[in-house]
Coordinates of C-alpha atoms in Angstrom, one line a residue:
M1 CA -5.6 -42.0 -13.5
Y2 CA -6.6 -40.7 -16.6
E3 CA -3.6 -39.2 -18.6
R4 CA -2.8 -35.8 -17.0
K5 CA -1.8 -34.3 -20.6
E6 CA -5.2 -35.0 -22.0
L7 CA -6.9 -33.4 -19.3
Y8 CA -4.4 -30.5 -19.3
D9 CA -5.4 -30.0 -23.5
F10 CA -8.9 -30.3 -22.3
F11 CA -8.8 -27.2 -20.1
M12 CA -6.3 -25.3 -22.2
E13 CA -8.6 -25.4 -25.0
R14 CA -11.0 -23.7 -23.1
T15 CA -9.1 -21.0 -21.2
S16 CA -10.5 -18.0 -23.2
E17 CA -14.1 -19.4 -23.2
L18 CA -13.7 -19.9 -19.4
T19 CA -12.7 -16.0 -19.0
E20 CA -15.7 -15.0 -21.5
D21 CA -18.0 -17.2 -19.6
W22 CA -17.0 -15.8 -16.1
Y23 CA -17.3 -12.2 -17.2
N24 CA -20.6 -12.4 -19.0
K25 CA -22.5 -14.2 -15.8
M26 CA -20.8 -11.7 -13.4
D27 CA -23.6 -9.8 -11.8
H28 CA -22.0 -6.3 -12.5
N29 CA -24.9 -4.2 -11.2
H30 CA -24.6 -5.6 -7.6
L31 CA -20.7 -5.6 -7.5
H32 CA -18.0 -2.9 -6.8
G33 CA -14.8 -1.4 -8.0
V34 CA -13.2 -3.2 -10.8
Y35 CA -16.2 -5.6 -11.4
A36 CA -18.5 -2.8 -11.8
S37 CA -16.3 -0.5 -14.2
N38 CA -17.7 0.6 -17.6
D39 CA -14.0 1.5 -18.5
K40 CA -12.8 -0.6 -21.7
E41 CA -9.4 -0.5 -20.7
V42 CA -10.3 -1.5 -17.1
I43 CA -12.5 -4.6 -18.4
G44 CA -9.6 -5.5 -20.8
R45 CA -7.1 -5.9 -18.2
L46 CA -9.9 -7.8 -15.9
K47 CA -10.2 -10.2 -18.7
Q48 CA -6.5 -10.6 -19.1
Q49 CA -5.9 -10.7 -15.7
N50 CA -8.5 -13.9 -15.3
Y51 CA -7.2 -15.6 -18.7
Q52 CA -3.5 -15.5 -17.2
F53 CA -5.1 -17.3 -14.1
H54 CA -6.0 -20.1 -16.3
L55 CA -2.9 -20.5 -18.0
L56 CA -1.2 -21.1 -14.4
F57 CA -4.2 -22.8 -12.8
C58 CA -4.0 -25.5 -15.7
R59 CA -0.8 -26.5 -15.0
L60 CA -2.4 -28.4 -12.2
F61 CA -3.1 -31.4 -14.1
L62 CA 0.5 -31.4 -15.0
E63 CA 2.5 -30.2 -12.0
K64 CA 3.3 -32.3 -9.4
D65 CA 5.1 -29.9 -7.2
E66 CA 3.6 -29.5 -3.6
D67 CA 4.2 -25.7 -3.7
F68 CA 1.7 -25.4 -6.5
G69 CA 0.6 -21.8 -5.4
A70 CA 4.3 -20.5 -5.7
L71 CA 3.6 -20.5 -9.5
F72 CA 1.2 -17.8 -9.1
E73 CA 3.6 -15.6 -7.0
N74 CA 4.1 -12.7 -10.0
W75 CA 0.5 -13.0 -10.9
L76 CA -0.8 -12.4 -7.4
E77 CA 1.4 -9.7 -6.6
E78 CA 0.3 -7.7 -10.1
L79 CA -3.4 -8.7 -8.9
A80 CA -3.0 -7.4 -5.3
S81 CA -1.3 -4.2 -6.1
D82 CA -3.6 -3.3 -9.2
I83 CA -5.1 -0.1 -8.3
E84 CA -8.6 -1.2 -9.4
H85 CA -8.6 -4.2 -7.3
L86 CA -7.4 -2.8 -4.4
L87 CA -10.7 -0.4 -4.4
T88 CA -12.9 -3.5 -4.5
P89 CA -14.2 -5.3 -1.4
I90 CA -11.8 -7.9 -0.9
Y91 CA -15.2 -10.4 -0.3
E92 CA -16.1 -9.5 -3.8
I93 CA -12.7 -10.9 -5.1
I94 CA -13.0 -14.0 -3.1
E95 CA -16.5 -14.7 -4.5
Q96 CA -14.8 -14.6 -7.9
F97 CA -12.1 -17.3 -7.1
F98 CA -15.0 -19.2 -6.1
R99 CA -16.9 -18.9 -9.2
V100 CA -14.0 -19.7 -11.2
E101 CA -13.6 -23.2 -8.8
D102 CA -17.5 -24.1 -9.9
Q103 CA -16.1 -23.5 -13.6
Y104 CA -13.3 -25.9 -13.2
L105 CA -15.6 -28.4 -11.1
E106 CA -18.2 -28.4 -13.7
L107 CA -15.6 -29.1 -16.4
I108 CA -14.2 -32.0 -14.4
E109 CA -17.4 -33.7 -14.5
K110 CA -18.0 -33.0 -18.1
F111 CA -14.6 -34.1 -19.1
Y112 CA -14.7 -37.6 -17.6
A113 CA -18.6 -37.8 -18.7
E114 CA -17.6 -37.2 -22.7
N115 CA -13.9 -38.7 -22.9
V116 CA -13.5 -41.4 -20.4
A117 CA -16.2 -44.3 -20.7
G118 CA -16.9 -46.1 -17.5
A119 CA -15.0 -43.7 -15.3
G120 CA -16.3 -43.8 -11.9
S121 CA -16.4 -40.8 -9.1
E122 CA -12.8 -41.8 -8.0
E123 CA -11.2 -39.7 -10.7
V124 CA -13.9 -36.9 -10.5
N125 CA -13.5 -36.6 -6.7
Y126 CA -9.6 -36.8 -7.0
W127 CA -9.7 -33.9 -9.3
S128 CA -12.5 -32.2 -7.3
R129 CA -10.7 -32.1 -4.4
E130 CA -7.1 -31.2 -6.0
I131 CA -9.0 -28.3 -7.6
T132 CA -10.6 -27.2 -4.1
K133 CA -7.4 -27.8 -2.4
R134 CA -5.2 -25.4 -4.8
L135 CA -7.4 -22.8 -5.4
G136 CA -8.0 -22.5 -1.4
E137 CA -3.9 -22.1 -1.2
I138 CA -4.4 -19.2 -3.8
V139 CA -7.0 -17.3 -2.3
I140 CA -4.9 -17.6 1.0
R141 CA -1.7 -16.3 -0.6
F142 CA -4.0 -13.5 -2.4
V143 CA -5.6 -12.3 1.2
R144 CA -2.0 -12.2 2.3
E145 CA -0.5 -10.1 -0.5
N146 CA -3.6 -8.4 -0.6
A147 CA -3.2 -7.2 2.9
L148 CA 0.6 -6.5 2.4
Q149 CA -0.3 -4.0 -0.6
T150 CA -3.0 -2.4 1.3
E151 CA -0.6 -1.8 4.1
L152 CA 2.0 -0.2 1.8
K153 CA -0.5 2.0 0.2
L154 CA -1.8 3.1 3.8
N155 CA 1.8 3.7 4.8
A156 CA 2.2 5.9 1.5
N157 CA -0.7 7.9 2.3
R158 CA 0.2 8.3 6.0
E159 CA 3.6 10.0 4.9
T160 CA 1.7 12.1 2.4
I161 CA -0.6 13.5 5.3
L162 CA 2.6 13.5 7.7
K163 CA 4.3 15.8 4.9
L164 CA 1.1 18.0 4.3
S165 CA 1.1 18.6 8.1
C166 CA 4.6 19.9 8.2
P167 CA 4.8 22.5 5.4
V168 CA 7.6 24.1 4.9
I169 CA 6.6 27.8 4.0
P170 CA 8.7 30.5 2.0
L171 CA 8.3 34.1 3.8
M172 CA 11.2 36.4 2.3
K173 CA 15.1 36.6 1.7
H174 CA 15.5 32.9 1.8
S175 CA 13.4 32.3 5.2
A176 CA 10.7 29.9 5.8
L177 CA 8.0 28.9 8.3
L178 CA 7.7 25.5 9.8
P179 CA 4.3 25.2 11.5
V180 CA 4.3 22.2 13.8
I181 CA 0.7 21.4 14.9
G182 CA -0.6 18.4 17.1
D183 CA 1.3 15.6 18.9
I184 CA 4.7 14.7 17.9
D185 CA 5.8 11.2 17.9
E186 CA 8.9 9.3 16.6
T187 CA 7.3 8.5 13.1
R188 CA 6.1 12.2 12.7
T189 CA 9.5 13.8 13.9
K190 CA 11.2 11.6 11.3
V191 CA 9.2 12.8 8.5
I192 CA 9.6 16.3 9.7
L193 CA 13.2 15.8 9.6
E194 CA 13.5 14.5 6.0
H195 CA 10.6 16.6 4.8
S196 CA 12.3 19.8 6.0
L197 CA 16.0 18.9 4.7
D198 CA 14.4 18.4 1.1
E199 CA 12.3 21.4 1.1
C200 CA 15.3 23.8 2.9
A201 CA 17.5 22.5 0.2
K202 CA 14.9 22.9 -2.5
K203 CA 13.8 26.0 -1.8
K204 CA 17.3 27.6 -0.8
I205 CA 16.1 28.4 2.5
D206 CA 19.0 29.8 5.2
H207 CA 16.6 30.6 7.8
L208 CA 14.0 28.5 9.2
F209 CA 11.4 29.4 11.9
I210 CA 10.0 26.5 13.8
D211 CA 6.6 27.0 15.5
L212 CA 5.5 25.4 17.9
S213 CA 2.5 26.9 19.3
G214 CA 0.3 24.1 17.9
V215 CA 2.1 21.5 19.9
A216 CA 0.9 20.6 23.4
T217 CA 3.2 17.5 24.5
V218 CA 6.4 15.8 23.6
D219 CA 8.0 12.7 24.5
K220 CA 11.7 12.1 25.0
I221 CA 12.2 10.5 21.2
A222 CA 10.4 13.8 19.9
V223 CA 12.7 15.6 21.7
E224 CA 15.8 13.9 20.2
E225 CA 14.7 14.0 16.8
L226 CA 13.9 17.7 17.1
E227 CA 17.6 18.0 18.1
K228 CA 18.6 16.1 15.1
L229 CA 16.4 17.9 13.0
I230 CA 18.2 21.2 14.2
D231 CA 21.6 19.7 14.0
A232 CA 20.9 18.2 10.4
L233 CA 19.8 21.7 9.3
K234 CA 22.7 23.3 10.8
L235 CA 25.0 21.4 8.8
V236 CA 23.7 22.3 5.5
G237 CA 24.1 26.0 6.7
V238 CA 20.2 26.7 7.9
V239 CA 20.0 28.9 11.0
C240 CA 16.8 27.7 13.3
T241 CA 14.5 29.8 15.3
L242 CA 11.7 28.1 17.9
S243 CA 8.9 29.9 18.7
G244 CA 5.5 29.2 20.4
V245 CA 7.3 27.2 23.4
R246 CA 4.4 26.2 25.3
P247 CA 5.7 26.1 29.3
K248 CA 4.8 22.3 29.5
V249 CA 6.8 21.6 26.3
A250 CA 9.6 24.0 27.2
R251 CA 10.0 21.8 30.9
A252 CA 10.0 18.6 28.8
I253 CA 12.6 19.6 26.4
M254 CA 15.0 20.5 29.0
E255 CA 14.1 17.3 31.2
Y256 CA 15.2 15.4 28.4
G257 CA 18.6 17.3 28.0
F258 CA 17.8 19.9 25.2
E259 CA 20.0 22.8 25.5
L260 CA 17.8 25.8 24.5
E261 CA 20.9 28.0 24.4
I262 CA 22.3 26.7 21.5
I263 CA 19.4 27.7 19.4
Q264 CA 17.5 31.3 18.8
V265 CA 14.4 31.1 20.7
E266 CA 11.2 33.7 20.9
S267 CA 8.2 33.6 22.7
V268 CA 5.9 34.2 19.9
L269 CA 6.1 33.7 15.8
S270 CA 5.4 37.3 15.3
T271 CA 8.0 38.8 17.2
A272 CA 10.6 36.2 15.8
I273 CA 9.9 37.2 12.1
E274 CA 9.7 40.8 13.3
A275 CA 13.5 40.8 14.7
K276 CA 14.4 38.6 11.7
F277 CA 13.6 41.4 9.2
A278 CA 14.3 44.3 11.4
A279 CA 17.8 43.1 11.0
I280 CA 17.8 43.2 7.1

């Protein structure tokens, strides 16, 4: 087997060239996301990411560690969490990995043709298999990391949407309205609890009207979380008034052990608000 260090040096001398060649031959007009961008900053970052890949991948010719893909852990995390790549179809990103693979396979053949007299196909085949194998490992790691980052982003967006769906709307005299619309499940009630506590503290609310007229059904977990919300608000000095409780929801609340006697209840929101401000 030819000296690994000379093979390593051969590739390292061409890292910048590999990046420029890769970018310049890219079919930007038929690609999307990061590959179609005209933003100089985005393009510069894309090239730098590709260049950093080569610096790591060239170590293939030196490293004998079986877990070669672990070298790319930080690089993959950065690439997968990059907003421009998150907005790029994953199949296009994988396609670019394969283009890079082709670059390495071509250079392996060039190296042995120009530098090793009488070299047979055995050496070329060995390194071709290594390149294909190691790059395959990296692609799998990227897909896994990309899925993780996408899920994190979706969860963050989902939580934002949930918060927007349960706004704490200031009224007057340190009072506010929390209109709850749609089905209430465990995830949503937890977001409502955290969001309501934060908003009441931030806006110095001491009386919160929780209107459930937009809620058609609740389950046991939702009732338990609603009870936790009211108890938590009491602990920070916020009085709660429930309004708009539908008969079906009321039966479920009673069935699951929530005692309506411990909280102010009004049939409709307007009545609750009028009663509050009439007493001021």
